[in-house]
Coordinates of C-alpha atoms in Angstrom, one line a residue:
M263 CA 0.3 0.4 0.2
T264 CA 1.5 3.0 -0.8
T265 CA 2.1 6.1 1.7
V266 CA -1.4 8.3 0.0
Q267 CA -3.0 5.1 0.2
K268 CA -2.3 4.5 4.0
R269 CA -3.7 7.9 4.7
R270 CA -7.4 7.5 2.6
A271 CA -7.3 4.3 4.2
R272 CA -7.1 6.1 8.3
A273 CA -10.6 6.1 9.6
R274 CA -11.7 10.0 10.4
G275 CA -14.4 10.9 12.3
G276 CA -16.2 14.3 13.3
E277 CA -19.4 12.9 14.2
L278 CA -20.2 12.5 18.2
D279 CA -21.9 9.4 18.2
D280 CA -19.7 7.4 15.5
C281 CA -16.9 8.4 17.7
L282 CA -18.0 7.5 20.5
R283 CA -19.5 4.0 19.5
A284 CA -15.5 4.0 17.5
C285 CA -14.7 4.1 21.9
A286 CA -17.0 1.3 23.2
V287 CA -15.7 -0.8 20.4
H288 CA -12.2 -0.8 20.8
S289 CA -12.8 -1.4 24.2
G290 CA -13.7 -4.6 23.5
K291 CA -10.1 -5.7 21.1
V292 CA -8.0 -4.5 24.0
V293 CA -10.1 -6.7 27.3
G294 CA -7.3 -8.8 28.2
S295 CA -4.3 -7.0 26.6
V296 CA -1.0 -8.2 27.7
D297 CA 0.7 -5.1 26.3
R298 CA 0.7 -2.5 29.0
R299 CA 0.2 0.5 26.6
R300 CA -3.2 -1.3 25.7
V301 CA -4.0 -2.0 29.5
E302 CA -3.3 2.0 30.2
L303 CA -6.0 2.6 27.2
A304 CA -8.5 0.1 28.5
E305 CA -8.9 1.5 31.9
Q306 CA -9.6 4.8 30.2
L307 CA -11.7 3.1 27.9
R308 CA -14.1 1.8 30.1
K309 CA -14.0 5.5 32.6
L310 CA -15.2 6.8 29.2
L311 CA -17.9 4.4 28.7
V312 CA -18.8 4.9 32.7
V313 CA -18.4 9.1 31.8
W314 CA -20.8 8.2 28.3
G315 CA -23.3 6.1 29.9
T316 CA -24.0 9.1 33.1
T317 CA -24.4 11.7 30.9
A318 CA -26.6 10.0 28.1
T319 CA -28.9 8.4 30.6
S320 CA -29.0 11.4 33.3
A321 CA -31.3 13.1 31.8
A322 CA -33.4 9.9 30.3
A323 CA -33.3 7.1 32.6
P324 CA -31.0 5.0 34.9
A325 CA -28.3 3.2 33.4
P326 CA -27.7 -0.4 32.9
A327 CA -26.5 -2.6 35.2
G328 CA -23.4 -4.2 34.6
G329 CA -21.7 -1.7 34.4
A330 CA -19.4 -1.1 31.2
T331 CA -20.2 -4.4 29.9
A332 CA -23.5 -3.3 29.8
L333 CA -22.4 -0.5 28.4
L334 CA -20.9 -1.3 25.9
K335 CA -23.5 -4.2 24.5
R336 CA -25.7 -0.7 24.6
A337 CA -22.9 1.3 22.7
V338 CA -22.6 -0.9 20.1
K339 CA -26.2 -1.6 19.3
G340 CA -25.9 2.6 18.8
A341 CA -26.8 4.9 21.8
A342 CA -27.4 8.2 21.0
A343 CA -25.0 10.8 22.0
P344 CA -25.6 13.7 24.7
S345 CA -27.7 16.6 22.4
G346 CA -26.1 20.4 22.9
G347 CA -22.6 19.5 22.0
I348 CA -20.0 17.6 23.6
P349 CA -20.3 18.1 27.9
N350 CA -16.6 19.4 29.5
E351 CA -16.4 15.3 31.1
L352 CA -16.8 13.1 28.4
L353 CA -14.8 15.7 26.3
D354 CA -11.8 14.7 29.3
A355 CA -12.6 11.1 29.1
L356 CA -12.4 11.7 25.5
L357 CA -9.3 13.4 25.7
A358 CA -7.5 11.1 27.6
V359 CA -9.0 7.6 25.9
A360 CA -7.0 10.0 23.0
N361 CA -3.6 10.2 24.5
K362 CA -3.6 6.6 26.0
A363 CA -4.5 5.6 22.5
L364 CA -1.2 7.9 20.9
E365 CA 1.0 5.9 23.7
C366 CA 0.1 3.2 22.2
G367 CA 1.9 4.2 18.5
Y368 CA -0.1 0.8 16.7
D369 CA -1.9 1.5 13.9
D370 CA -5.9 0.5 15.4
E371 CA -4.6 2.9 18.0
L372 CA -3.7 5.9 15.8
N373 CA -7.0 5.4 13.8
L374 CA -8.9 5.9 16.9
A375 CA -6.6 9.0 18.3
L376 CA -7.7 10.5 15.1
V377 CA -11.0 9.5 14.6
I378 CA -11.4 11.7 18.6
S379 CA -9.6 14.4 17.6
D380 CA -11.4 15.2 14.0
T381 CA -14.2 15.0 16.7
V382 CA -13.1 17.0 19.0
L383 CA -12.2 19.5 17.0
A384 CA -15.8 19.3 15.0
Q385 CA -17.3 19.6 18.4
R386 CA -15.0 22.2 20.1
K387 CA -13.1 23.8 17.6
N388 CA -11.2 26.4 19.8
S389 CA -9.9 23.6 22.0
R390 CA -6.7 23.8 23.5
A391 CA -6.0 20.5 24.3
G392 CA -7.8 18.8 21.3
W393 CA -5.7 21.1 18.4
R394 CA -2.1 20.1 20.9
L395 CA -3.5 16.5 20.6
R396 CA -4.0 16.7 17.0
A397 CA -1.1 17.9 16.5
R398 CA 1.1 15.5 18.1
L399 CA -0.9 13.1 16.0
L400 CA 0.2 14.5 13.1
E401 CA 3.3 14.2 14.1
T402 CA 3.3 10.5 15.0
L403 CA 2.0 9.7 11.4
G404 CA 5.0 11.9 10.0
E405 CA 3.1 14.7 8.6
E406 CA 5.0 17.1 10.5
A407 CA 4.3 20.2 8.2
E408 CA 0.8 20.2 9.3
A409 CA 1.5 19.3 13.0
V410 CA 3.2 22.3 13.1
E411 CA 0.1 24.5 11.8
A412 CA -1.9 22.6 14.9
Y413 CA 1.0 23.4 17.4
D414 CA 0.3 27.0 16.1
K415 CA -3.5 26.8 16.4
Y416 CA -2.5 25.5 20.4
L417 CA -0.8 28.0 20.4
A418 CA -3.0 31.0 18.7
L419 CA -5.5 29.5 22.1
T420 CA -3.0 30.0 24.8
D421 CA -0.6 32.7 26.2
D422 CA 1.6 29.8 28.7
D423 CA 3.9 27.0 26.8
G424 CA 3.9 24.6 29.7
F425 CA 4.5 22.2 27.7
G426 CA 7.5 23.3 25.2
V427 CA 5.3 23.6 21.9
R428 CA 7.3 26.3 20.3
A429 CA 10.7 24.8 20.9
R430 CA 8.6 21.9 19.4
I431 CA 8.1 24.1 16.7
A432 CA 11.5 25.3 15.9
G433 CA 12.7 21.9 16.5
L434 CA 9.9 20.7 13.5
R435 CA 11.0 24.0 11.6
V436 CA 14.7 23.4 11.2
A437 CA 14.6 19.7 11.2
A438 CA 12.7 19.5 8.0
E439 CA 15.4 22.5 6.2
K440 CA 18.8 20.4 7.3
E441 CA 16.9 17.5 5.7
R442 CA 16.0 19.4 2.6
E443 CA 20.0 20.5 2.7
L444 CA 20.9 17.3 3.6
L445 CA 18.8 16.1 0.2
A446 CA 20.5 18.7 -2.1
L447 CA 24.0 17.9 -0.8
L448 CA 23.3 14.0 -1.7
R449 CA 21.8 14.9 -4.8
R450 CA 25.0 17.4 -5.8
Q451 CA 26.8 14.8 -4.8
N452 CA 25.3 12.0 -7.1
P453 CA 24.3 13.5 -10.4
R454 CA 23.2 10.7 -11.2
A455 CA 20.5 10.0 -9.2
E456 CA 18.3 12.1 -11.1
E457 CA 17.6 9.4 -13.6
F458 CA 15.9 7.2 -10.9
T459 CA 13.2 9.5 -9.4
R460 CA 10.9 8.6 -11.7
R461 CA 9.5 5.5 -10.7
A462 CA 8.3 4.5 -7.6
A463 CA 10.7 4.6 -4.7
T464 CA 10.3 1.1 -3.5
D465 CA 10.8 -0.1 -6.7
V466 CA 14.5 1.4 -7.2
W467 CA 15.2 1.2 -3.3
A468 CA 15.3 -2.5 -4.1
E469 CA 17.4 -2.1 -7.2
G470 CA 19.3 -0.3 -4.8
L471 CA 19.9 -3.1 -2.7
A472 CA 20.6 -5.4 -4.9
A473 CA 23.0 -3.7 -6.6
Q474 CA 25.0 -2.9 -3.4
A475 CA 24.4 -6.9 -2.2
V476 CA 26.4 -7.7 -4.9
G477 CA 29.1 -5.2 -4.7
D478 CA 28.2 -2.6 -7.3
W479 CA 28.6 0.3 -4.9
T480 CA 28.3 3.0 -8.5
E481 CA 25.4 0.8 -9.3
A482 CA 23.7 1.2 -5.8
E483 CA 24.3 4.7 -4.8
P484 CA 22.6 7.1 -7.3
R485 CA 19.5 4.7 -7.7
L486 CA 18.9 4.5 -3.1
V487 CA 19.5 8.1 -3.3
G488 CA 17.1 8.7 -6.3
A489 CA 14.4 6.7 -4.1
L490 CA 15.3 9.6 -1.3
L491 CA 14.6 12.2 -3.4
T492 CA 12.0 10.6 -4.9
L493 CA 10.1 9.6 -1.4
A494 CA 10.7 13.5 -0.2
A495 CA 8.7 15.0 -3.2
E496 CA 6.0 13.4 -2.4
D497 CA 6.4 14.3 1.3
S498 CA 6.3 10.1 2.7
P499 CA 6.2 9.9 6.2
V500 CA 8.9 11.4 8.8
A501 CA 10.0 8.3 9.6
D502 CA 9.5 6.1 6.7
R503 CA 12.4 9.0 4.8
Q504 CA 14.2 9.2 8.4
E505 CA 14.6 5.4 8.6
L506 CA 15.8 4.6 4.4
L507 CA 18.3 7.7 5.2
S508 CA 20.0 5.9 8.9
Q509 CA 19.9 3.1 5.7
Y510 CA 21.6 4.5 3.4
L511 CA 24.9 6.6 5.2
D512 CA 25.0 2.6 6.9
L513 CA 25.6 1.7 3.5
R514 CA 27.9 4.8 3.0
M515 CA 30.3 4.2 5.5
T516 CA 31.1 1.0 4.6
Q517 CA 32.0 2.0 0.7
E518 CA 33.1 5.4 0.9
T519 CA 36.2 7.1 0.1
D520 CA 35.7 10.3 0.4
L521 CA 35.6 11.2 3.6
A522 CA 35.0 15.1 3.7
A523 CA 32.1 14.4 1.5
L524 CA 30.8 11.4 4.1
T525 CA 31.4 14.5 6.8
E526 CA 29.1 16.7 5.7
A527 CA 26.2 14.6 5.1
L528 CA 26.8 12.8 8.3
A529 CA 26.8 16.2 9.8
L530 CA 23.6 17.6 8.0
Y531 CA 22.2 14.1 8.8
A532 CA 23.3 14.5 12.6
E533 CA 21.8 17.7 13.1
Q534 CA 18.4 17.3 11.5
R535 CA 17.6 14.5 13.8
R536 CA 18.8 16.3 17.1
N537 CA 16.6 19.5 16.4
R538 CA 14.0 17.0 15.7
M539 CA 14.2 14.9 19.4
R540 CA 14.8 18.5 21.1
G541 CA 14.8 22.0 18.6
P542 CA 17.8 24.1 18.3
V543 CA 19.5 24.6 21.4
A544 CA 22.4 27.6 22.1
D545 CA 24.0 26.1 24.8
P546 CA 24.4 22.4 24.6
T547 CA 26.1 22.1 28.0
I548 CA 22.4 23.4 29.6
G549 CA 24.6 26.4 31.1
G550 CA 27.2 25.0 32.5
V551 CA 24.6 23.1 35.4
Q552 CA 26.5 21.2 38.5
W553 CA 24.9 17.6 38.7
I554 CA 24.7 16.5 42.3
S555 CA 24.3 13.1 43.6
L556 CA 21.9 11.8 46.9
G557 CA 25.1 12.6 49.2
E558 CA 25.5 16.2 47.8
F559 CA 22.2 17.0 47.9
R560 CA 22.1 15.8 51.7
N561 CA 24.9 18.2 51.8
R562 CA 23.4 21.0 51.2
I563 CA 20.6 21.5 53.0
A564 CA 21.7 19.7 56.2
G565 CA 20.6 22.0 59.4
K566 CA 18.7 24.5 56.9
S567 CA 14.5 24.8 58.1
I568 CA 12.8 23.5 54.7
C569 CA 9.0 24.0 53.7
L570 CA 7.2 22.3 50.5
I571 CA 4.6 24.6 49.2
A572 CA 1.7 22.3 47.4
N573 CA -0.3 23.0 44.8
S574 CA -3.1 23.4 46.5
G575 CA -6.3 26.5 46.8
R576 CA -5.7 26.8 50.4
V577 CA -2.2 28.2 49.4
G578 CA -4.0 30.5 47.3
A579 CA -6.0 32.3 49.6
S580 CA -3.6 31.5 52.4
S581 CA -2.0 35.0 53.0
M582 CA 1.0 33.1 54.1
G583 CA 3.9 34.7 51.7
A584 CA 5.8 36.0 54.0
E585 CA 6.2 33.7 56.9
I586 CA 7.1 30.8 52.7
D587 CA 9.6 33.3 52.0
A588 CA 10.8 33.3 55.6
Y589 CA 12.6 29.5 55.4
D590 CA 15.9 29.0 54.5
I591 CA 14.7 26.4 51.4
V592 CA 11.4 27.2 49.9
V593 CA 10.1 23.5 47.7
R594 CA 7.6 23.8 45.3
F595 CA 6.4 21.2 42.7
N596 CA 5.6 20.9 39.2
S597 CA 2.8 23.4 37.4
Y598 CA 2.7 25.7 40.7
K599 CA 1.9 29.2 40.5
I600 CA 3.4 32.6 42.0
D601 CA 0.9 35.0 44.0
P602 CA 4.1 36.7 46.7
K603 CA 0.8 37.3 49.2
H604 CA 0.0 33.9 49.7
T605 CA 2.5 31.3 48.0
G606 CA 5.9 33.3 48.8
G607 CA 7.9 35.0 45.9
R608 CA 11.0 32.6 46.1
T609 CA 11.7 28.9 44.8
D610 CA 14.5 27.3 45.9
I611 CA 14.4 23.6 44.8
H612 CA 12.0 23.0 42.1
A613 CA 11.0 19.4 42.7
T614 CA 8.9 18.2 39.1
I615 CA 7.7 15.0 37.4
H616 CA 10.0 14.6 34.1
K617 CA 6.6 14.4 30.9
H618 CA 5.4 18.2 31.8
G619 CA 7.6 20.9 31.4
F620 CA 6.4 23.7 33.3
N621 CA 8.2 26.2 35.5
W622 CA 10.9 24.8 33.9
D623 CA 12.2 27.6 32.3
Q624 CA 11.5 29.6 35.9
R625 CA 15.4 30.2 38.1
V626 CA 15.8 28.3 40.7
D627 CA 18.7 27.1 42.8
T628 CA 18.4 23.3 42.4
R629 CA 16.0 21.2 40.4
L630 CA 15.1 17.3 40.6
V631 CA 13.6 15.6 37.8
F632 CA 11.6 12.7 39.3
G633 CA 11.1 9.2 36.8
G634 CA 9.9 6.2 37.2
I635 CA 11.9 4.8 33.7
S636 CA 15.5 5.3 33.6
G637 CA 15.7 6.3 29.3
D638 CA 12.5 8.4 29.3
W639 CA 13.6 10.1 32.4
K640 CA 17.2 10.9 30.8
Y641 CA 15.4 12.2 27.0
S642 CA 12.8 14.2 28.8
L643 CA 16.2 15.8 30.4
R644 CA 18.2 16.4 27.3
N645 CA 14.3 18.3 25.6
R646 CA 13.4 20.3 28.6
L647 CA 16.0 21.4 30.2
V648 CA 16.3 25.6 29.9
P649 CA 20.3 26.3 29.7
G650 CA 20.5 29.1 32.9
A651 CA 17.7 28.5 34.7
Q652 CA 18.5 25.7 37.3
T653 CA 21.9 26.0 39.0
F654 CA 22.6 22.5 40.3
L655 CA 20.4 19.3 38.7
G656 CA 19.9 16.0 40.6
D657 CA 21.9 12.7 38.6
E658 CA 20.5 9.4 38.4
S659 CA 20.8 9.1 41.9
L660 CA 17.9 11.1 42.8
R661 CA 15.8 10.0 40.0
W662 CA 12.8 7.9 41.8
P663 CA 13.7 8.4 45.8
V664 CA 10.3 6.3 46.6
R665 CA 11.7 3.2 45.0
N666 CA 15.3 3.5 44.3
I667 CA 16.5 5.3 47.1
G668 CA 13.6 3.9 49.8
K669 CA 13.8 0.8 47.8
L670 CA 9.5 0.6 48.4
G671 CA 8.5 -1.6 45.1
T672 CA 5.3 -2.6 43.7
D673 CA 4.1 -4.9 46.8
V674 CA 4.7 -2.3 49.5
W675 CA 3.4 0.8 47.5
S676 CA 1.6 -0.1 44.6
G677 CA 0.7 3.7 43.4
I678 CA 2.7 5.5 41.5
P679 CA 4.2 7.6 43.9
T680 CA 3.4 11.1 43.9
T681 CA 6.2 14.6 43.2
G682 CA 5.2 15.9 46.3
F683 CA 5.8 11.8 48.1
N684 CA 9.0 11.7 46.7
M685 CA 10.1 14.5 47.1
L686 CA 8.3 14.3 50.9
Y687 CA 10.4 11.1 51.1
L688 CA 13.5 11.8 49.9
L689 CA 14.2 14.9 53.0
D690 CA 12.7 13.0 55.0
F691 CA 15.3 9.7 54.8
L692 CA 17.6 12.3 54.7
D693 CA 16.6 13.3 57.8
V694 CA 19.0 16.7 58.1
S695 CA 16.8 19.3 58.4
P696 CA 15.7 20.7 62.5
T697 CA 12.2 21.7 60.5
L698 CA 10.3 20.5 57.1
D699 CA 7.0 21.8 56.9
L700 CA 4.3 21.1 54.9
I701 CA 1.9 24.4 53.7
G702 CA -1.1 23.7 52.0
F703 CA -0.9 19.7 51.3
D704 CA -4.5 18.9 52.1
F705 CA -4.8 16.7 49.2
Y706 CA -6.6 18.4 46.6
E707 CA -9.4 18.6 48.9
S708 CA -9.6 22.4 48.6
G709 CA -8.9 21.9 44.4
A710 CA -6.0 22.5 42.3
Y711 CA -3.7 26.1 42.6
R712 CA -1.2 25.8 39.3
V713 CA -0.3 27.8 36.4
P714 CA -3.4 28.2 33.9
E715 CA -2.1 25.8 31.0
A716 CA -2.3 23.3 34.1
M717 CA -5.5 23.9 35.5
K718 CA -6.8 20.8 33.3
L719 CA -4.4 18.7 33.8
A720 CA -6.4 16.0 35.7
I721 CA -5.9 14.2 38.7
T722 CA -4.9 11.3 38.1
S723 CA -6.1 7.8 40.0
V724 CA -3.0 6.3 39.7
H725 CA -1.4 8.1 42.6
E726 CA -2.7 6.8 46.3
Y727 CA -3.6 10.4 47.6
T728 CA -4.7 8.4 50.6
S729 CA -1.1 6.2 51.6
E730 CA 0.2 9.5 50.7
K731 CA -1.2 11.6 53.7
A732 CA -1.7 8.6 56.0
W733 CA 1.6 8.2 55.3
V734 CA 1.9 11.6 55.9
M735 CA 0.1 12.3 59.0
Q736 CA 1.4 9.4 61.4
R737 CA 5.3 11.5 60.9
A738 CA 3.5 14.9 61.6
Q739 CA 4.4 16.2 64.9
S740 CA 2.1 19.2 64.8
V741 CA -1.5 19.9 62.4
T742 CA -3.0 22.9 62.1
D743 CA -5.5 24.3 59.2
L744 CA -2.9 25.4 56.1
R745 CA 0.8 23.8 58.4
I746 CA 2.3 20.2 58.7
S747 CA 5.2 19.6 61.1
L748 CA 7.1 17.1 60.3
R749 CA 10.2 18.3 62.6

């Protein structure tokens, strides 16, 4: 199937009824999957079906007995979507499904995400989350030009860029330009390649591989380059072009005698790859940041009073700004919001999960980035760290305190520890602070208090807030309405 045929074959959405039924049908497909990503998708689909059932029946009849299974049967038979547009709760549930489907990366799931994306934007043409979903999906599908357009629409609808979209756009644009430069260079280095651009790229590529296999690089190279030029002219998906570019350069390195020409090509290839990964970087050393280990972090906080500030509604109305700034060290989390009267104005340590880029551009003394999977954590550091925004950066010994330092496995602590709990556990474990206070920690009872762009983020169910609260209260020395003191 050609690239154009694949694009046409993809399912498209728009009608809410059809989209919800597609989700219901897909829910049945992933039942019993052993793939972790599909298991997580199945859970989001189950939640969507519950929300749909509640929304669709709230104004008519009670939801059918039998839970999600009954809702699935009812959906496939053609239960009506709610009238009057898409309710916020249903919108959020659809977006959660689409994001998990996108993480799966398989064709069936990408088609489902595409249906949801079309539907969300048909129902809510100014949905920021909808446009960001569309952009990420198009990028995954290799449609970079359309992805940039969608990212631009997202930015036009928001004042904040906690997801690093501007850097992403810049990276994609620079990468596309460098790829064009690379292909122009290959065209100049292989004048015969032009004669092989008039036929199907797959056929020409196969001929090139056959010639290379029998040791005839003189005939192989122009065919391989010709196929690459054809793919670029057809605007084939980026992943396809990148894979074949990589294969061609690997083969060329075993044959090349002109090292200067090879080096020029490799430099352009590397530059466009780097920009696709993280965007243009003025300072690859991240401003000369100093990595610190567990022991070095301990020495930096020893003997100092510390307060941890929750991102809660209670803090946002606390009038405790002056008291907070009086501590030796102020710790804030993820998408914290500053209002000096209530929250204080200083941030010494920013503790954040690696998955979001909120406040990574804010100047702090120390930034601790938490993450459960080492490879994903490293990727986020390469792509999100802002040069000059931190003096000290936690190394891998500080990556995931509850699991790696406390050695609490899933048999002991089954939920994913929050950023706040990881930070608190680390400070309690080190036990070198005479004062360790939690300000405004009510475990979201008063709602979230975050930068505007993060206010739509769901309070996820993968964390054990009840267990974390119990852990804190067992160690509390004193408790008031706004302050819990552990020392």
